Amino acid sequence: MAPSCPKARRLLLSGLAACAAAAAQAAPAPAAAAPAAAAVTQPSHQLPITVDAASSEVDYRTNTVVFSQVVISQGAMRVQADHAHASGLNFANSRWTFDGHVRIDAAPSGSLRADQAVVEFRDNRILRATASGKPAQFEQQRDDSQQMAHGHADEIVYDVTEGTVRLSNDAWLSDGTNEISGPLLVYNIRAQRVQAAAQSGTDQRVHIIIQPQSSTPVAPPGKTHAEPDKTPPPNPRS
């Protein structure tokens, strides 16, 4: 039968606590489990979004906010510009307009620079960025080499979900060696693939410049591939 008086209950609880403490000391410490839990990478859309600006103005009647010298960041994603305005600070579903020295940095090792950009936020992350300029510029570190893919156009649309960059109107793109230009270029970041199209009804065409690759190694300046042996012959024995 369970003890009914308070003193007996206190003795029973003290005994259980002592047993638990002894079991904890005897059991091996789960030291290896802590680093594994810390190594879990948090999804980017669950990371906090920070807004840093030199000044801000809030209009409660129209529910709009205006920033100057603004920087918005979330993980490796970063957007900065001279000015920005949006309908509130709701990043779950909002549309921001950035003006002046716009720069968008995205993972992995990609950036977009423009005079103006419209950035759409969905579910607390960037869904799409439409940049315009004279020209707007884009660059991305290639996965298969140390070279940078870079290009420019009057308008560049970066679709984060699809992993594509769409360059239109006087578009030009280089993989670091070869070049392609045309009215419309679509660069797939993940597949490292470029699609080009010409506008129907116009004389605009797609132009590609392929740099020839040398099959023989290039000799350093001042040397030839086969230099004569300048070592003097050994003296004959007497």
mmCIF file with all atom_site columns, N, CA and C in Angstrom, residues 1-2 13 33 41 47 65 73 83 94 98-99 103 110 137 161-162 177 206 229:
data_model
loop_
_atom_site.group_PDB
_atom_site.id
_atom_site.type_symbol
_atom_site.label_atom_id
_atom_site.label_alt_id
_atom_site.label_comp_id
_atom_site.label_asym_id
_atom_site.label_entity_id
_atom_site.label_seq_id
_atom_site.pdbx_PDB_ins_code
_atom_site.Cartn_x
_atom_site.Cartn_y
_atom_site.Cartn_z
_atom_site.occupancy
_atom_site.B_iso_or_equiv
_atom_site.pdbx_formal_charge
_atom_site.auth_seq_id
_atom_site.auth_comp_id
_atom_site.auth_asym_id
_atom_site.auth_atom_id
_atom_site.pdbx_PDB_model_num
ATOM 1  N N  . MET A 1 1   ? 0.858  -1.190 0.000   1.00 0.00 ? 1   MET A N  1
ATOM 2  C CA . MET A 1 1   ? 0.000  0.000  0.000   1.00 0.00 ? 1   MET A CA 1
ATOM 3  C C  . MET A 1 1   ? 0.892  1.237  0.000   1.00 0.00 ? 1   MET A C  1
ATOM 4  N N  . ALA A 1 2   ? 0.520  2.267  -0.756  1.00 0.00 ? 2   ALA A N  1
ATOM 5  C CA . ALA A 1 2   ? 1.311  3.491  -0.836  1.00 0.00 ? 2   ALA A CA 1
ATOM 6  C C  . ALA A 1 2   ? 1.220  4.232  0.469   1.00 0.00 ? 2   ALA A C  1
ATOM 7  N N  . LEU A 1 13  ? 9.816  10.288 -1.861  1.00 0.00 ? 13  LEU A N  1
ATOM 8  C CA . LEU A 1 13  ? 10.319 11.188 -2.887  1.00 0.00 ? 13  LEU A CA 1
ATOM 9  C C  . LEU A 1 13  ? 11.819 11.360 -2.774  1.00 0.00 ? 13  LEU A C  1
ATOM 10 N N  . ALA A 1 33  ? 25.904 13.262 -28.934 1.00 0.00 ? 33  ALA A N  1
ATOM 11 C CA . ALA A 1 33  ? 24.626 13.673 -29.516 1.00 0.00 ? 33  ALA A CA 1
ATOM 12 C C  . ALA A 1 33  ? 24.512 15.179 -29.632 1.00 0.00 ? 33  ALA A C  1
ATOM 13 N N  . THR A 1 41  ? 21.355 22.091 -40.170 1.00 0.00 ? 41  THR A N  1
ATOM 14 C CA . THR A 1 41  ? 21.235 23.371 -40.860 1.00 0.00 ? 41  THR A CA 1
ATOM 15 C C  . THR A 1 41  ? 19.776 23.807 -40.896 1.00 0.00 ? 41  THR A C  1
ATOM 16 N N  . LEU A 1 47  ? 15.029 31.304 -41.108 1.00 0.00 ? 47  LEU A N  1
ATOM 17 C CA . LEU A 1 47  ? 15.969 32.227 -40.485 1.00 0.00 ? 47  LEU A CA 1
ATOM 18 C C  . LEU A 1 47  ? 15.317 33.602 -40.339 1.00 0.00 ? 47  LEU A C  1
ATOM 19 N N  . VAL A 1 65  ? 6.018  51.779 -45.779 1.00 0.00 ? 65  VAL A N  1
ATOM 20 C CA . VAL A 1 65  ? 7.251  52.132 -45.102 1.00 0.00 ? 65  VAL A CA 1
ATOM 21 C C  . VAL A 1 65  ? 8.280  52.545 -46.140 1.00 0.00 ? 65  VAL A C  1
ATOM 22 N N  . SER A 1 73  ? 18.649 41.391 -44.899 1.00 0.00 ? 73  SER A N  1
ATOM 23 C CA . SER A 1 73  ? 19.413 40.148 -44.991 1.00 0.00 ? 73  SER A CA 1
ATOM 24 C C  . SER A 1 73  ? 18.655 39.014 -44.332 1.00 0.00 ? 73  SER A C  1
ATOM 25 N N  . HIS A 1 83  ? 17.467 53.471 -51.513 1.00 0.00 ? 83  HIS A N  1
ATOM 26 C CA . HIS A 1 83  ? 16.100 53.703 -51.023 1.00 0.00 ? 83  HIS A CA 1
ATOM 27 C C  . HIS A 1 83  ? 15.269 52.441 -51.237 1.00 0.00 ? 83  HIS A C  1
ATOM 28 N N  . SER A 1 94  ? 4.702  40.165 -49.609 1.00 0.00 ? 94  SER A N  1
ATOM 29 C CA . SER A 1 94  ? 4.897  41.599 -49.822 1.00 0.00 ? 94  SER A CA 1
ATOM 30 C C  . SER A 1 94  ? 5.726  41.835 -51.077 1.00 0.00 ? 94  SER A C  1
ATOM 31 N N  . PHE A 1 98  ? 13.251 48.721 -54.705 1.00 0.00 ? 98  PHE A N  1
ATOM 32 C CA . PHE A 1 98  ? 14.547 49.272 -54.314 1.00 0.00 ? 98  PHE A CA 1
ATOM 33 C C  . PHE A 1 98  ? 15.066 50.173 -55.428 1.00 0.00 ? 98  PHE A C  1
ATOM 34 N N  . ASP A 1 99  ? 15.644 51.304 -55.051 1.00 0.00 ? 99  ASP A N  1
ATOM 35 C CA . ASP A 1 99  ? 16.166 52.271 -56.022 1.00 0.00 ? 99  ASP A CA 1
ATOM 36 C C  . ASP A 1 99  ? 17.569 52.696 -55.612 1.00 0.00 ? 99  ASP A C  1
ATOM 37 N N  . ARG A 1 103 ? 21.976 46.140 -54.972 1.00 0.00 ? 103 ARG A N  1
ATOM 38 C CA . ARG A 1 103 ? 22.815 44.947 -55.024 1.00 0.00 ? 103 ARG A CA 1
ATOM 39 C C  . ARG A 1 103 ? 22.107 43.829 -54.271 1.00 0.00 ? 103 ARG A C  1
ATOM 40 N N  . GLY A 1 110 ? 26.573 34.296 -55.807 1.00 0.00 ? 110 GLY A N  1
ATOM 41 C CA . GLY A 1 110 ? 25.938 35.009 -56.904 1.00 0.00 ? 110 GLY A CA 1
ATOM 42 C C  . GLY A 1 110 ? 25.553 36.407 -56.483 1.00 0.00 ? 110 GLY A C  1
ATOM 43 N N  . GLN A 1 137 ? 23.365 43.995 -64.091 1.00 0.00 ? 137 GLN A N  1
ATOM 44 C CA . GLN A 1 137 ? 24.471 43.051 -64.220 1.00 0.00 ? 137 GLN A CA 1
ATOM 45 C C  . GLN A 1 137 ? 24.310 41.879 -63.264 1.00 0.00 ? 137 GLN A C  1
ATOM 46 N N  . THR A 1 161 ? 13.108 30.188 -56.758 1.00 0.00 ? 161 THR A N  1
ATOM 47 C CA . THR A 1 161 ? 12.548 28.844 -56.703 1.00 0.00 ? 161 THR A CA 1
ATOM 48 C C  . THR A 1 161 ? 13.030 27.993 -57.869 1.00 0.00 ? 161 THR A C  1
ATOM 49 N N  . GLU A 1 162 ? 12.995 28.549 -59.080 1.00 0.00 ? 162 GLU A N  1
ATOM 50 C CA . GLU A 1 162 ? 13.409 27.809 -60.264 1.00 0.00 ? 162 GLU A CA 1
ATOM 51 C C  . GLU A 1 162 ? 14.924 27.759 -60.417 1.00 0.00 ? 162 GLU A C  1
ATOM 52 N N  . THR A 1 177 ? 34.687 32.074 -70.577 1.00 0.00 ? 177 THR A N  1
ATOM 53 C CA . THR A 1 177 ? 35.496 31.845 -71.775 1.00 0.00 ? 177 THR A CA 1
ATOM 54 C C  . THR A 1 177 ? 34.718 32.203 -73.028 1.00 0.00 ? 177 THR A C  1
ATOM 55 N N  . VAL A 1 206 ? 20.715 35.367 -82.482 1.00 0.00 ? 206 VAL A N  1
ATOM 56 C CA . VAL A 1 206 ? 21.577 34.961 -81.377 1.00 0.00 ? 206 VAL A CA 1
ATOM 57 C C  . VAL A 1 206 ? 23.008 34.856 -81.891 1.00 0.00 ? 206 VAL A C  1
ATOM 58 N N  . ASP A 1 229 ? 69.907 21.428 -75.648 1.00 0.00 ? 229 ASP A N  1
ATOM 59 C CA . ASP A 1 229 ? 70.631 21.141 -74.419 1.00 0.00 ? 229 ASP A CA 1
ATOM 60 C C  . ASP A 1 229 ? 71.937 21.919 -74.426 1.00 0.00 ? 229 ASP A C  1
#
